[in-house]
Amino acid sequence: MNGINRSLATLIMATALGATAVAQDDAADSQPGRADSDSNALVAALRDGATIELVAVIRVQDSGDVAWHPNGNTIQISDDWPDVLRVRADNPTHGFIFRFKGFKNGQGVGWDTALTSPLPGESVKEFLSVSGSFPDRRSIDIRVGVLDSWGPWQPTDADGTITNRVKVPGPAAALYRSIHSLNVMGTSKPKIGLNRNAVSQPLASLADYEIVAVDTQGEKHRRRGVGIWNDEQVPFFDLGAIDLHAFEFRLRPYTQWAEFTKVPLEADATGAEVSVTEPEAANREPFSGASG
């Protein structure tokens, strides 16, 4: 995307807030993933041949981090794994290492569990780390969502008002209609939230979104970091260096969920399971050539 400001502030990692591993009401029946015969791997097999594996759980401690397989067997921390994520005002107790195989360039993933996760990029890296603080828990459920293509960019006025709605194909049309405006909080460094109509499910369980600031020359500028509004993560922008004209946002819905349940937060614990859930919307016609 030409003209996008690539500079990111210290908040390079975003806290992905949303529902905690709750299956969608309109989801189809769960399909089993796969636990390999060596009892170490916990792998979700997706319908297109790609896989998502929960490789390890890491306990963060002053005396040295300790890692174990989802079956509870302790293992050495690999140099191939990314570091456990940390951001300001965050003190994680655990990190989780995921491995992604067979993902195409531009295919994205997201989490609707309350975890610190990496900012989405143009492609999914082989290994990703997420983290969270769970001092009094023995296990956790984690949902990893597979994202469809991006829908079209929806322009708004500088105050967040939607004047003219774009045509949206496929299953995301209702999602776009549920957003009636942007909430622009602040001036020079505003946080931008999505104002949605009354709905039964949080957006984090349905779709990922992106917001950009557009200057008077038509160039799009990405967020500088994230803040919290209504217990959800929202982007913030540093508008001091640009002549703001408008904002734009776009959405992409989830098509499959890899659900890792009863993930042990203590070594030597067992019982972790994996399944794949497909939202009903995944059976409808996806976007085609809508990414920008």
Coordinates of C-alpha atoms in Angstrom, one line a residue:
M1 CA 0.0 0.0 0.0
N2 CA 1.9 3.1 -1.3
G3 CA 2.5 5.9 1.1
I4 CA 1.8 3.9 4.3
N5 CA 3.8 5.2 7.2
R6 CA 5.7 2.1 8.4
S7 CA 7.1 3.6 11.6
L8 CA 5.7 1.9 14.7
A9 CA 6.1 3.1 18.3
T10 CA 7.1 1.0 21.2
L11 CA 3.8 -0.7 21.4
I12 CA 4.8 -3.1 18.6
M13 CA 2.7 -5.9 20.1
A14 CA -1.0 -5.5 20.5
T15 CA -3.1 -7.0 23.3
A16 CA -5.8 -9.0 21.6
L17 CA -8.8 -8.6 23.8
G18 CA -12.1 -10.4 23.2
A19 CA -14.2 -13.3 24.3
T20 CA -12.3 -16.1 26.0
A21 CA -12.4 -19.2 24.0
V22 CA -16.2 -19.4 23.6
A23 CA -17.5 -21.2 20.6
Q24 CA -19.7 -19.1 18.3
D25 CA -23.5 -19.7 18.6
D26 CA -23.8 -20.2 14.9
A27 CA -20.8 -22.5 14.4
A28 CA -21.1 -25.8 12.8
D29 CA -20.2 -29.0 14.6
S30 CA -16.6 -29.2 15.8
Q31 CA -14.2 -31.3 13.8
P32 CA -11.3 -33.1 15.5
G33 CA -7.8 -31.9 15.0
R34 CA -4.9 -34.2 15.6
A35 CA -2.6 -35.3 18.4
D36 CA 0.4 -37.0 16.9
S37 CA 1.3 -40.5 18.0
D38 CA 4.3 -39.3 20.0
S39 CA 1.8 -37.5 22.3
N40 CA 3.9 -34.3 22.1
A41 CA 2.3 -32.5 19.2
L42 CA -1.2 -30.9 19.4
V43 CA -2.1 -30.1 15.8
A44 CA -5.2 -28.6 14.2
A45 CA -5.7 -29.8 10.7
L46 CA -7.4 -27.2 8.6
R47 CA -9.6 -28.0 5.6
D48 CA -7.1 -26.6 3.0
G49 CA -4.2 -28.8 4.2
A50 CA -2.6 -26.1 6.5
T51 CA -1.9 -26.9 10.1
I52 CA -1.7 -25.0 13.4
E53 CA 0.4 -26.7 16.1
L54 CA 0.6 -25.7 19.7
V55 CA 4.3 -26.5 20.2
A56 CA 5.0 -25.5 23.8
V57 CA 3.9 -23.7 26.9
I58 CA 6.5 -21.5 28.7
R59 CA 6.3 -20.4 32.3
V60 CA 8.0 -17.0 32.8
Q61 CA 9.9 -16.9 36.1
D62 CA 12.9 -15.0 37.5
S63 CA 15.0 -18.1 38.0
G64 CA 14.7 -19.0 34.3
D65 CA 11.8 -19.8 32.0
V66 CA 10.6 -23.4 31.8
A67 CA 8.9 -25.0 28.8
W68 CA 6.7 -28.1 28.3
H69 CA 4.8 -29.8 25.6
P70 CA 0.9 -29.6 25.7
N71 CA 1.1 -33.1 27.2
G72 CA 3.1 -31.8 30.2
N73 CA 6.5 -33.2 29.3
T74 CA 9.2 -30.6 29.9
I75 CA 11.5 -29.6 27.0
Q76 CA 14.3 -27.3 26.2
I77 CA 13.5 -23.8 24.9
S78 CA 14.5 -23.7 21.2
D79 CA 16.4 -21.0 19.5
D80 CA 13.9 -21.2 16.7
W81 CA 11.1 -19.9 18.9
P82 CA 10.4 -16.2 19.3
D83 CA 10.7 -14.7 22.7
V84 CA 7.7 -14.5 25.0
L85 CA 5.9 -11.3 24.2
R86 CA 6.0 -8.4 26.6
V87 CA 4.5 -4.9 26.4
R88 CA 4.3 -2.0 28.7
A89 CA 2.1 -2.5 31.8
D90 CA 2.1 -6.3 31.0
N91 CA 3.6 -8.9 33.2
P92 CA 3.0 -12.3 31.6
T93 CA 3.2 -15.5 33.5
H94 CA 3.0 -17.8 30.4
G95 CA 4.0 -17.8 26.8
F96 CA 2.6 -20.1 24.1
I97 CA 4.5 -21.1 21.0
F98 CA 2.5 -21.9 17.9
R99 CA 3.7 -23.3 14.6
F100 CA 2.0 -22.6 11.3
K101 CA 2.5 -24.8 8.2
G102 CA 0.9 -24.5 4.7
F103 CA -0.3 -20.9 5.0
K104 CA -0.3 -18.8 1.9
N105 CA 1.1 -15.3 1.6
G106 CA -1.4 -12.8 2.8
Q107 CA -3.4 -15.4 4.8
G108 CA -3.9 -14.2 8.3
V109 CA -4.7 -15.5 11.8
G110 CA -6.0 -13.9 15.0
W111 CA -6.9 -14.7 18.6
D112 CA -10.1 -13.9 20.4
T113 CA -8.7 -15.0 23.7
A114 CA -7.3 -12.3 26.1
L115 CA -3.6 -12.7 25.0
T116 CA -0.8 -10.4 24.0
S117 CA -0.2 -11.3 20.3
P118 CA 2.0 -10.0 17.4
L119 CA 0.7 -7.3 15.1
P120 CA -0.6 -9.0 11.9
G121 CA 1.7 -8.9 8.9
E122 CA 1.6 -9.7 5.2
S123 CA 2.1 -13.4 5.9
V124 CA 2.1 -15.8 8.8
K125 CA 5.5 -16.7 10.2
E126 CA 6.3 -20.3 10.9
F127 CA 6.5 -19.7 14.6
L128 CA 4.5 -17.2 16.6
S129 CA 4.5 -16.4 20.3
V130 CA 1.5 -15.1 22.4
S131 CA 1.4 -14.5 26.1
G132 CA -0.8 -13.7 29.0
S133 CA -1.0 -13.5 32.8
F134 CA -2.6 -16.5 34.5
P135 CA -1.3 -16.7 38.1
D136 CA -4.2 -18.6 39.5
R137 CA -5.2 -20.9 36.6
R138 CA -4.3 -24.5 36.0
S139 CA -5.3 -24.6 32.3
I140 CA -6.6 -22.3 29.6
D141 CA -8.6 -22.5 26.4
I142 CA -7.1 -20.7 23.3
R143 CA -8.8 -20.1 20.0
V144 CA -6.8 -19.3 16.9
G145 CA -8.9 -18.0 14.0
V146 CA -8.1 -18.3 10.3
L147 CA -9.0 -15.1 8.4
D148 CA -10.6 -14.6 5.0
S149 CA -9.5 -12.0 2.5
W150 CA -9.8 -8.3 3.3
G151 CA -13.1 -6.6 2.4
P152 CA -13.2 -3.2 0.7
W153 CA -12.0 0.0 2.4
Q154 CA -14.9 2.0 3.9
P155 CA -14.1 5.7 4.0
T156 CA -15.3 7.9 6.8
D157 CA -15.1 11.7 7.5
A158 CA -12.4 13.0 9.8
D159 CA -14.8 12.8 12.7
G160 CA -15.6 9.1 12.0
T161 CA -19.0 9.7 10.3
I162 CA -19.8 7.2 7.4
T163 CA -21.4 9.3 4.6
N164 CA -21.4 6.9 1.7
R165 CA -21.3 3.1 2.3
V166 CA -19.3 0.9 0.0
K167 CA -20.7 -2.2 -1.6
V168 CA -19.5 -5.3 0.3
P169 CA -19.7 -8.8 -1.2
G170 CA -20.0 -12.0 0.7
P171 CA -20.5 -12.8 4.4
A172 CA -18.9 -9.6 5.7
A173 CA -21.7 -7.4 4.4
A174 CA -23.6 -7.7 7.7
L175 CA -20.5 -7.0 9.7
Y176 CA -19.9 -3.7 7.7
R177 CA -23.5 -2.7 8.3
S178 CA -23.2 -3.3 12.0
I179 CA -20.6 -0.5 12.2
H180 CA -22.4 2.8 12.2
S181 CA -19.4 5.1 12.8
L182 CA -15.9 5.4 14.1
N183 CA -15.3 6.9 17.6
V184 CA -12.4 9.4 17.3
M185 CA -11.0 10.0 20.8
G186 CA -8.5 12.9 20.9
T187 CA -6.9 15.2 18.4
S188 CA -3.2 15.0 17.8
K189 CA -2.9 11.3 19.0
P190 CA -6.4 10.0 18.8
K191 CA -7.6 6.5 19.7
I192 CA -10.1 5.2 17.1
G193 CA -12.8 2.8 18.1
L194 CA -15.6 1.1 16.1
N195 CA -19.1 2.1 17.1
R196 CA -21.3 -1.0 16.4
N197 CA -25.0 -1.5 16.5
A198 CA -26.4 -3.7 19.3
V199 CA -25.2 -7.3 18.4
S200 CA -24.9 -10.5 20.3
Q201 CA -21.3 -11.3 19.5
P202 CA -18.1 -9.2 19.9
L203 CA -16.3 -8.3 16.7
A204 CA -13.2 -10.1 18.0
S205 CA -15.1 -13.4 17.6
L206 CA -16.2 -12.5 14.1
A207 CA -13.6 -10.6 12.2
D208 CA -10.3 -8.7 12.2
Y209 CA -10.2 -5.1 11.3
E210 CA -7.7 -2.4 10.2
I211 CA -8.1 1.4 10.3
V212 CA -5.8 3.9 8.5
A213 CA -5.6 7.7 8.5
V214 CA -5.8 9.3 5.1
D215 CA -4.1 12.7 4.4
T216 CA -5.1 15.4 1.9
Q217 CA -2.9 13.8 -0.7
G218 CA -4.7 10.5 -0.5
E219 CA -1.8 8.7 1.3
K220 CA -2.8 6.1 4.0
H221 CA -1.0 6.1 7.3
R222 CA -1.1 3.1 9.7
R223 CA -1.5 3.2 13.4
R224 CA 1.4 4.0 15.7
G225 CA 0.3 1.6 18.4
V226 CA -2.7 0.5 20.4
G227 CA -4.7 1.6 23.5
I228 CA -7.7 0.3 25.4
W229 CA -11.3 1.5 25.0
N230 CA -14.3 -0.3 26.5
D231 CA -12.1 -3.2 27.5
E232 CA -11.0 -3.7 23.8
Q233 CA -7.8 -2.9 22.0
V234 CA -8.1 0.1 19.6
P235 CA -5.4 1.7 17.4
F236 CA -4.0 5.2 18.0
F237 CA -2.5 7.5 15.5
D238 CA 0.1 10.3 15.6
L239 CA -1.4 12.9 13.4
G240 CA 1.2 15.6 14.1
A241 CA 3.1 14.9 10.9
I242 CA 0.2 14.6 8.5
D243 CA -2.7 16.8 7.2
L244 CA -5.7 14.6 8.1
H245 CA -8.5 14.3 5.6
A246 CA -10.4 11.2 6.6
F247 CA -10.2 7.7 8.0
E248 CA -10.8 4.3 6.4
F249 CA -11.4 0.9 7.8
R250 CA -11.8 -2.6 6.4
L251 CA -12.8 -6.0 7.8
R252 CA -12.0 -9.7 7.1
P253 CA -14.1 -12.4 8.7
Y254 CA -12.9 -15.6 10.4
T255 CA -13.5 -18.8 8.4
Q256 CA -12.2 -21.5 10.8
W257 CA -11.2 -21.7 14.4
A258 CA -8.5 -23.9 15.8
E259 CA -9.6 -24.5 19.4
F260 CA -6.9 -25.7 21.9
T261 CA -8.7 -26.6 25.2
K262 CA -7.4 -27.5 28.6
V263 CA -3.9 -26.3 27.8
P264 CA -1.9 -27.0 30.9
L265 CA -0.4 -24.0 32.7
E266 CA 1.8 -26.3 34.9
A267 CA 4.3 -28.9 33.8
D268 CA 3.4 -32.6 34.1
A269 CA -0.3 -31.7 33.7
T270 CA -2.3 -33.5 30.9
G271 CA -5.6 -33.4 29.2
A272 CA -5.1 -30.8 26.4
E273 CA -7.3 -31.3 23.3
V274 CA -7.7 -29.7 19.9
S275 CA -10.6 -29.3 17.4
V276 CA -11.5 -27.3 14.4
T277 CA -14.7 -25.3 14.2
E278 CA -16.1 -23.7 11.0
P279 CA -18.4 -20.7 11.3
E280 CA -21.5 -21.0 9.2
A281 CA -20.4 -17.9 7.2
A282 CA -17.4 -19.9 6.0
N283 CA -19.7 -21.8 3.6
R284 CA -20.7 -18.7 1.8
E285 CA -18.9 -17.0 -1.1
P286 CA -15.7 -15.4 0.1
F287 CA -14.2 -12.1 -1.0
S288 CA -12.3 -12.1 -4.3
G289 CA -9.5 -9.7 -5.1
A290 CA -10.7 -7.3 -2.4
S291 CA -7.3 -6.8 -0.6
G292 CA -5.6 -3.5 -0.9

